Amino acid sequence: MRPDLPYALAGVTLGALLLGNAAVAPDAAPVHPADVLLVLLMAAAVALARRFPIPALAVATAAMLAAHVRVHAGVAAAFPVLGLVCLAAWRGYRLPARLASVVFLAGFLARDIAAAPPGRPGQVLVERTSLLLGWFVAVNVAGLVARQHRALIGQAEERAAEAERTREEAALRRAGEERLRIARDLHDSLTHSISIVKVQAGIAVHLARKAGDEPAPALLAIQEASSAAMRELRATLDVLREPDAERLGLALVGELAERTRAAGVPVRVSVAGEPPGLPEEVDQAGYRVIQEALTNIARHAGPATAEVRVEYAPTRLTVSVLDDGQKPAAEPLTPGVGLRGMRERVTGLGGTLIAAHRDEGGFAVRATFPLPGSA
């Protein structure tokens, strides 16, 4: 109820202003219980305007028109309508805001013309109506400008959050590219040179033995050292091409969920069954499917919560990620690079992947991997 408190206070203040203005205005009629009821109705509408902006605007417009007709409260009757018109335009309800403005202005002018004394100049009515018209145009424009400003701020915050989420990924990608560059340089330079040394030493040993001589110990040492150097260099290149970040598995899903929560997406993780000895490629593929699905939720689902389920069975592994984000779009799902990569990773291991919008809103990803020994 705390966010509604300013609206309730505004309703009470406007009600007191209206009743006070009706009591002191020289051309106002006496206030009756029905008029007080209209003011209370307006105050209640303003108090509920945050949750129900359009019904509140309609009720306040009707109540203030009725109060103006009965009491002739003057421009003070327009204050609640002006505030709710601005709120409706700010929330994106432009047509109801304009319609309420036109209806109130027309009713206000008709009441002024009907109640004007014979000697009252028409200029006064025109000036007051022009003043109200300017106010209503101003609050409509102010609401639209405030909405656009909020949208720009939201886009800036979203871009900043996206940059923060992708900063670590970009750093890892740059590190991986640097490792690959080093691996290529080592392969192009050292591997070629050591291979020549090994081949030449092997040829020298072969020719010496073919001639009936015993190869020199230094030559044998060169041949053995070059072979050992080739093995160690290949192992080093394998490590550079296959960094530690690639050797991930389902045991790290908890850490992945924590990073996703830190990005602003609540995540629940549930595990069913006892984890068997999974093949390394299946363990890594299951982790990657969950990682990509959570990344898509953080980027595309809007305000949402995610649920990760890992189900171990003797013959299969099933991982699924569900969210309750945006409602399904009218157009069919167009798989992006992430979904295609997930599908290729799963089907390459003989599994199946289902990725689709949920009827109740959100998105679901479910991958099933067969395990060794299954039919």
Short mmCIF file of C-alpha atoms in Angstrom, two decimals:
data_model
loop_
_atom_site.label_atom_id
_atom_site.label_comp_id
_atom_site.label_asym_id
_atom_site.label_seq_id
_atom_site.Cartn_x
_atom_site.Cartn_y
_atom_site.Cartn_z
CA MET A 1 0.00 0.00 0.00
CA ARG A 2 2.96 2.39 0.40
CA PRO A 3 3.17 3.30 -3.35
CA ASP A 4 -0.55 4.20 -3.23
CA LEU A 5 -0.12 6.59 -0.29
CA PRO A 6 0.83 9.68 -2.38
CA TYR A 7 -2.24 9.14 -4.56
CA ALA A 8 -4.48 8.88 -1.49
CA LEU A 9 -3.02 12.07 -0.03
CA ALA A 10 -3.50 13.82 -3.37
CA GLY A 11 -7.16 12.74 -3.44
CA VAL A 12 -7.77 14.07 0.08
CA THR A 13 -6.01 17.36 -0.73
CA LEU A 14 -8.00 17.88 -3.94
CA GLY A 15 -11.24 17.08 -2.13
CA ALA A 16 -10.51 19.63 0.59
CA LEU A 17 -9.58 22.20 -2.07
CA LEU A 18 -12.85 21.65 -3.93
CA LEU A 19 -15.01 21.92 -0.83
CA GLY A 20 -13.16 25.01 0.36
CA ASN A 21 -13.44 26.66 -3.05
CA ALA A 22 -17.19 25.92 -3.19
CA ALA A 23 -17.62 27.47 0.26
CA VAL A 24 -15.92 30.78 -0.59
CA ALA A 25 -16.66 31.23 -4.32
CA PRO A 26 -19.24 34.01 -4.83
CA ASP A 27 -21.06 32.28 -7.71
CA ALA A 28 -21.03 28.76 -6.17
CA ALA A 29 -24.23 27.08 -5.04
CA PRO A 30 -24.65 25.65 -1.52
CA VAL A 31 -22.93 22.30 -0.94
CA HIS A 32 -25.30 19.39 -0.26
CA PRO A 33 -24.55 15.82 0.93
CA ALA A 34 -24.73 14.61 -2.69
CA ASP A 35 -21.97 17.05 -3.61
CA VAL A 36 -19.80 15.80 -0.75
CA LEU A 37 -20.40 12.25 -2.02
CA LEU A 38 -19.16 13.27 -5.49
CA VAL A 39 -16.01 14.75 -3.95
CA LEU A 40 -15.40 11.56 -1.94
CA LEU A 41 -15.89 9.51 -5.12
CA MET A 42 -13.27 11.63 -6.85
CA ALA A 43 -10.85 11.23 -3.93
CA ALA A 44 -11.29 7.44 -4.01
CA ALA A 45 -10.65 7.41 -7.77
CA VAL A 46 -7.43 9.40 -7.37
CA ALA A 47 -6.31 7.08 -4.55
CA LEU A 48 -6.69 4.04 -6.85
CA ALA A 49 -5.29 5.72 -9.96
CA ARG A 50 -1.91 3.97 -9.77
CA ARG A 51 -3.50 0.54 -10.09
CA PHE A 52 -6.51 1.42 -12.27
CA PRO A 53 -5.65 4.57 -14.24
CA ILE A 54 -8.43 4.37 -16.88
CA PRO A 55 -11.38 3.58 -14.54
CA ALA A 56 -10.09 6.26 -12.14
CA LEU A 57 -9.94 8.80 -14.98
CA ALA A 58 -13.49 7.99 -16.08
CA VAL A 59 -14.92 8.18 -12.55
CA ALA A 60 -13.10 11.42 -11.70
CA THR A 61 -14.18 13.08 -14.97
CA ALA A 62 -17.83 12.14 -14.44
CA ALA A 63 -17.78 13.13 -10.75
CA MET A 64 -16.15 16.51 -11.39
CA LEU A 65 -18.52 17.33 -14.24
CA ALA A 66 -21.47 16.49 -12.01
CA ALA A 67 -20.01 18.57 -9.16
CA HIS A 68 -19.45 21.51 -11.50
CA VAL A 69 -23.02 21.29 -12.82
CA ARG A 70 -24.48 21.13 -9.29
CA VAL A 71 -22.23 23.57 -7.42
CA HIS A 72 -20.50 25.53 -10.19
CA ALA A 73 -17.15 24.93 -8.50
CA GLY A 74 -15.13 26.73 -11.17
CA VAL A 75 -11.70 25.74 -12.48
CA ALA A 76 -10.90 23.90 -9.26
CA ALA A 77 -13.10 21.06 -10.54
CA ALA A 78 -10.61 20.55 -13.36
CA PHE A 79 -7.61 19.90 -11.10
CA PRO A 80 -8.27 16.17 -10.41
CA VAL A 81 -9.03 15.54 -14.09
CA LEU A 82 -5.85 17.31 -15.16
CA GLY A 83 -3.75 15.17 -12.86
CA LEU A 84 -5.31 11.90 -14.01
CA VAL A 85 -5.08 12.90 -17.70
CA CYS A 86 -1.34 13.46 -17.22
CA LEU A 87 -1.02 10.09 -15.47
CA ALA A 88 -2.92 8.29 -18.23
CA ALA A 89 -0.77 9.87 -20.96
CA TRP A 90 2.39 8.95 -19.00
CA ARG A 91 1.24 5.33 -18.73
CA GLY A 92 0.62 5.20 -22.49
CA TYR A 93 -3.20 5.58 -22.59
CA ARG A 94 -3.22 8.51 -25.00
CA LEU A 95 -6.70 8.02 -26.45
CA PRO A 96 -8.52 7.85 -23.07
CA ALA A 97 -6.55 10.91 -21.91
CA ARG A 98 -7.60 12.93 -24.95
CA LEU A 99 -11.19 11.72 -24.75
CA ALA A 100 -11.49 12.70 -21.08
CA SER A 101 -10.00 16.12 -21.87
CA VAL A 102 -12.53 16.78 -24.66
CA VAL A 103 -15.51 15.54 -22.61
CA PHE A 104 -14.61 17.62 -19.56
CA LEU A 105 -13.93 20.78 -21.56
CA ALA A 106 -17.20 20.43 -23.50
CA GLY A 107 -19.23 19.83 -20.33
CA PHE A 108 -17.48 22.66 -18.50
CA LEU A 109 -18.12 25.14 -21.30
CA ALA A 110 -21.75 24.07 -21.70
CA ARG A 111 -22.36 24.55 -17.95
CA ASP A 112 -20.71 27.99 -17.99
CA ILE A 113 -22.79 29.14 -20.94
CA ALA A 114 -26.02 27.85 -19.43
CA ALA A 115 -25.36 29.40 -15.99
CA ALA A 116 -23.95 32.74 -17.21
CA PRO A 117 -26.02 35.77 -16.10
CA PRO A 118 -27.44 37.97 -18.87
CA GLY A 119 -25.03 40.81 -18.22
CA ARG A 120 -21.87 38.70 -18.09
CA PRO A 121 -19.62 39.31 -21.11
CA GLY A 122 -18.75 36.35 -23.29
CA GLN A 123 -15.07 37.30 -23.15
CA VAL A 124 -14.80 36.00 -19.58
CA LEU A 125 -16.16 32.60 -20.63
CA VAL A 126 -13.81 32.44 -23.60
CA GLU A 127 -10.79 33.34 -21.48
CA ARG A 128 -11.56 30.74 -18.82
CA THR A 129 -12.23 28.05 -21.43
CA SER A 130 -9.01 28.96 -23.29
CA LEU A 131 -7.09 28.73 -20.03
CA LEU A 132 -8.46 25.25 -19.34
CA LEU A 133 -7.77 24.19 -22.93
CA GLY A 134 -4.15 25.25 -22.54
CA TRP A 135 -3.86 23.34 -19.28
CA PHE A 136 -5.24 20.14 -20.79
CA VAL A 137 -2.96 20.38 -23.83
CA ALA A 138 -0.01 20.97 -21.50
CA VAL A 139 -0.69 17.96 -19.27
CA ASN A 140 -1.22 15.69 -22.30
CA VAL A 141 2.10 16.79 -23.77
CA ALA A 142 3.82 16.54 -20.37
CA GLY A 143 2.59 12.96 -19.94
CA LEU A 144 3.87 11.95 -23.39
CA VAL A 145 7.24 13.61 -22.82
CA ALA A 146 7.61 11.93 -19.43
CA ARG A 147 6.79 8.56 -20.98
CA GLN A 148 9.37 9.02 -23.73
CA HIS A 149 11.95 10.14 -21.17
CA ARG A 150 11.27 7.06 -19.06
CA ALA A 151 11.59 4.84 -22.15
CA LEU A 152 14.95 6.41 -23.02
CA ILE A 153 16.20 5.91 -19.47
CA GLY A 154 14.98 2.30 -19.52
CA GLN A 155 16.81 1.65 -22.78
CA ALA A 156 19.99 3.19 -21.41
CA GLU A 157 19.78 1.06 -18.25
CA GLU A 158 19.11 -2.05 -20.33
CA ARG A 159 22.12 -1.35 -22.52
CA ALA A 160 24.29 -0.79 -19.44
CA ALA A 161 23.09 -4.05 -17.89
CA GLU A 162 23.67 -5.90 -21.15
CA ALA A 163 27.18 -4.47 -21.39
CA GLU A 164 27.88 -5.56 -17.81
CA ARG A 165 26.61 -9.08 -18.53
CA THR A 166 28.62 -9.43 -21.71
CA ARG A 167 31.82 -7.89 -20.37
CA GLU A 168 33.01 -11.15 -18.84
CA GLU A 169 32.05 -13.09 -21.97
CA ALA A 170 33.96 -10.62 -24.14
CA ALA A 171 37.02 -10.94 -21.91
CA LEU A 172 36.87 -14.74 -22.11
CA ARG A 173 36.43 -14.57 -25.86
CA ARG A 174 39.44 -12.27 -26.26
CA ALA A 175 41.49 -14.58 -24.06
CA GLY A 176 40.43 -17.55 -26.18
CA GLU A 177 41.34 -15.73 -29.39
CA GLU A 178 44.74 -14.87 -27.94
CA ARG A 179 45.34 -18.51 -26.96
CA LEU A 180 44.45 -19.63 -30.47
CA ARG A 181 46.80 -17.05 -31.97
CA ILE A 182 49.64 -18.25 -29.74
CA ALA A 183 48.86 -21.86 -30.65
CA ARG A 184 48.98 -21.03 -34.36
CA ASP A 185 52.28 -19.18 -33.97
CA LEU A 186 53.83 -22.04 -32.02
CA HIS A 187 52.56 -24.55 -34.55
CA ASP A 188 53.85 -22.58 -37.52
CA SER A 189 57.28 -21.90 -36.03
CA LEU A 190 58.42 -24.41 -33.43
CA THR A 191 56.58 -27.47 -34.74
CA HIS A 192 58.05 -27.04 -38.22
CA SER A 193 61.59 -26.50 -36.94
CA ILE A 194 61.52 -29.39 -34.45
CA SER A 195 60.01 -31.66 -37.08
CA ILE A 196 62.93 -30.92 -39.43
CA VAL A 197 65.43 -31.63 -36.66
CA LYS A 198 63.70 -34.91 -35.84
CA VAL A 199 63.52 -36.01 -39.48
CA GLN A 200 67.15 -35.11 -40.18
CA ALA A 201 68.34 -36.90 -37.04
CA GLY A 202 66.29 -39.97 -37.99
CA ILE A 203 67.76 -40.01 -41.50
CA ALA A 204 71.30 -39.72 -40.12
CA VAL A 205 70.71 -42.62 -37.69
CA HIS A 206 69.20 -44.74 -40.48
CA LEU A 207 72.12 -44.07 -42.89
CA ALA A 208 74.66 -44.82 -40.18
CA ARG A 209 73.08 -48.17 -39.37
CA LYS A 210 72.66 -48.98 -43.05
CA ALA A 211 76.39 -48.43 -43.51
CA GLY A 212 77.11 -50.80 -40.62
CA ASP A 213 78.26 -48.11 -38.23
CA GLU A 214 76.91 -47.39 -34.78
CA PRO A 215 75.18 -43.97 -34.64
CA ALA A 216 76.91 -41.39 -32.51
CA PRO A 217 75.41 -40.99 -29.00
CA ALA A 218 74.86 -37.29 -29.65
CA LEU A 219 72.82 -38.11 -32.73
CA LEU A 220 70.64 -40.55 -30.79
CA ALA A 221 70.19 -37.96 -28.06
CA ILE A 222 69.08 -35.40 -30.65
CA GLN A 223 66.56 -37.86 -32.10
CA GLU A 224 65.13 -38.71 -28.68
CA ALA A 225 65.04 -35.08 -27.49
CA SER A 226 63.27 -33.94 -30.65
CA SER A 227 60.64 -36.67 -30.26
CA ALA A 228 60.03 -35.68 -26.63
CA ALA A 229 59.87 -32.01 -27.60
CA MET A 230 57.23 -32.79 -30.27
CA ARG A 231 55.08 -34.65 -27.74
CA GLU A 232 55.31 -31.86 -25.19
CA LEU A 233 54.61 -29.21 -27.81
CA ARG A 234 51.49 -31.05 -29.02
CA ALA A 235 50.26 -31.32 -25.43
CA THR A 236 50.85 -27.59 -24.93
CA LEU A 237 48.96 -26.74 -28.13
CA ASP A 238 46.07 -28.95 -27.03
CA VAL A 239 45.86 -27.06 -23.75
CA LEU A 240 45.90 -23.72 -25.58
CA ARG A 241 43.18 -24.81 -28.01
CA GLU A 242 41.09 -26.45 -25.25
CA PRO A 243 41.06 -23.99 -22.31
CA ASP A 244 39.77 -24.88 -18.88
CA ALA A 245 36.56 -22.89 -19.47
CA GLU A 246 35.52 -25.51 -22.00
CA ARG A 247 35.74 -28.35 -19.49
CA LEU A 248 32.58 -27.48 -17.60
CA GLY A 249 29.79 -29.75 -16.43
CA LEU A 250 26.50 -29.99 -14.60
CA ALA A 251 28.26 -29.89 -11.24
CA LEU A 252 28.73 -26.14 -11.84
CA VAL A 253 25.07 -25.37 -12.55
CA GLY A 254 24.74 -23.86 -9.09
CA GLU A 255 27.48 -21.33 -9.82
CA LEU A 256 25.84 -20.55 -13.18
CA ALA A 257 22.53 -19.91 -11.40
CA GLU A 258 24.24 -17.57 -8.93
CA ARG A 259 25.73 -15.52 -11.78
CA THR A 260 22.29 -15.33 -13.43
CA ARG A 261 20.70 -14.17 -10.17
CA ALA A 262 23.36 -11.48 -9.92
CA ALA A 263 22.27 -10.32 -13.40
CA GLY A 264 18.73 -9.76 -12.07
CA VAL A 265 16.93 -13.01 -13.00
CA PRO A 266 15.68 -15.16 -10.08
CA VAL A 267 16.60 -18.82 -10.71
CA ARG A 268 15.43 -22.02 -9.00
CA VAL A 269 17.45 -25.20 -9.47
CA SER A 270 16.08 -28.69 -8.84
CA VAL A 271 17.87 -32.01 -9.29
CA ALA A 272 16.13 -35.39 -9.51
CA GLY A 273 17.91 -38.71 -9.32
CA GLU A 274 21.48 -39.67 -8.52
CA PRO A 275 24.18 -38.28 -10.84
CA PRO A 276 25.77 -41.24 -12.69
CA GLY A 277 29.19 -41.23 -14.29
CA LEU A 278 28.29 -39.10 -17.29
CA PRO A 279 30.45 -39.01 -20.43
CA GLU A 280 32.41 -35.78 -20.53
CA GLU A 281 30.78 -34.58 -23.76
CA VAL A 282 27.24 -35.19 -22.41
CA ASP A 283 28.06 -33.46 -19.11
CA GLN A 284 29.47 -30.46 -20.96
CA ALA A 285 26.58 -30.32 -23.47
CA GLY A 286 23.98 -30.32 -20.68
CA TYR A 287 25.76 -27.43 -18.99
CA ARG A 288 25.98 -25.49 -22.25
CA VAL A 289 22.25 -25.92 -22.95
CA ILE A 290 21.38 -24.51 -19.50
CA GLN A 291 23.89 -21.68 -19.93
CA GLU A 292 22.50 -20.62 -23.31
CA ALA A 293 18.88 -20.85 -22.11
CA LEU A 294 19.58 -18.68 -19.04
CA THR A 295 21.43 -16.16 -21.23
CA ASN A 296 18.41 -15.93 -23.55
CA ILE A 297 16.11 -15.38 -20.56
CA ALA A 298 18.27 -12.55 -19.26
CA ARG A 299 18.34 -10.90 -22.68
CA HIS A 300 14.86 -11.44 -24.09
CA ALA A 301 12.31 -12.54 -21.46
CA GLY A 302 11.90 -9.22 -19.64
CA PRO A 303 10.90 -9.41 -15.95
CA ALA A 304 10.85 -13.18 -15.38
CA THR A 305 11.87 -16.02 -13.11
CA ALA A 306 13.63 -19.12 -14.36
CA GLU A 307 13.49 -22.74 -13.26
CA VAL A 308 16.28 -25.20 -14.06
CA ARG A 309 15.60 -28.92 -13.77
CA VAL A 310 18.21 -31.66 -14.06
CA GLU A 311 16.84 -35.22 -14.14
CA TYR A 312 19.21 -38.18 -13.98
CA ALA A 313 18.00 -41.61 -15.05
CA PRO A 314 19.89 -44.85 -15.77
CA THR A 315 19.36 -44.53 -19.53
CA ARG A 316 19.07 -40.78 -20.13
CA LEU A 317 19.85 -37.30 -18.91
CA THR A 318 17.21 -34.56 -19.18
CA VAL A 319 17.83 -30.87 -18.62
CA SER A 320 15.09 -28.25 -18.93
CA VAL A 321 14.90 -24.49 -18.41
CA LEU A 322 11.53 -22.75 -18.03
CA ASP A 323 10.68 -19.08 -17.59
CA ASP A 324 7.49 -17.09 -17.06
CA GLY A 325 8.47 -14.05 -19.11
CA GLN A 326 6.71 -12.37 -21.98
CA LYS A 327 3.59 -13.82 -23.60
CA PRO A 328 4.08 -15.83 -26.81
CA ALA A 329 4.48 -13.67 -29.89
CA ALA A 330 1.96 -13.94 -32.71
CA GLU A 331 4.59 -14.80 -35.32
CA PRO A 332 6.29 -18.23 -35.34
CA LEU A 333 9.56 -18.73 -33.51
CA THR A 334 12.66 -17.98 -35.61
CA PRO A 335 15.67 -19.84 -34.17
CA GLY A 336 18.74 -17.69 -33.68
CA VAL A 337 22.38 -18.66 -33.51
CA GLY A 338 22.05 -19.74 -29.86
CA LEU A 339 19.13 -22.11 -30.48
CA ARG A 340 20.76 -23.57 -33.58
CA GLY A 341 23.96 -24.13 -31.65
CA MET A 342 22.05 -25.87 -28.83
CA ARG A 343 20.23 -28.11 -31.29
CA GLU A 344 23.44 -29.08 -33.10
CA ARG A 345 25.18 -29.82 -29.80
CA VAL A 346 22.31 -32.04 -28.56
CA THR A 347 21.55 -33.89 -31.81
CA GLY A 348 25.27 -34.48 -32.36
CA LEU A 349 25.18 -36.66 -29.22
CA GLY A 350 22.03 -38.51 -30.35
CA GLY A 351 19.67 -36.47 -28.16
CA THR A 352 16.56 -34.39 -28.79
CA LEU A 353 15.89 -30.71 -28.11
CA ILE A 354 12.51 -28.99 -27.73
CA ALA A 355 12.49 -25.17 -27.60
CA ALA A 356 9.16 -23.36 -27.83
CA HIS A 357 6.95 -20.67 -26.32
CA ARG A 358 4.71 -21.73 -23.44
CA ASP A 359 0.95 -21.19 -23.69
CA GLU A 360 0.84 -19.47 -20.31
CA GLY A 361 3.73 -17.18 -21.22
CA GLY A 362 7.48 -17.54 -21.25
CA PHE A 363 9.72 -20.04 -22.96
CA ALA A 364 10.72 -23.66 -22.41
CA VAL A 365 13.90 -25.50 -23.42
CA ARG A 366 14.16 -29.27 -22.85
CA ALA A 367 17.08 -31.43 -23.91
CA THR A 368 17.29 -35.21 -23.53
CA PHE A 369 20.57 -37.12 -23.93
CA PRO A 370 20.81 -40.93 -24.19
CA LEU A 371 23.42 -42.48 -21.93
CA PRO A 372 25.68 -45.44 -22.69
CA GLY A 373 23.82 -48.71 -22.25
CA SER A 374 20.42 -47.32 -23.31
CA ALA A 375 18.59 -48.95 -26.19
#
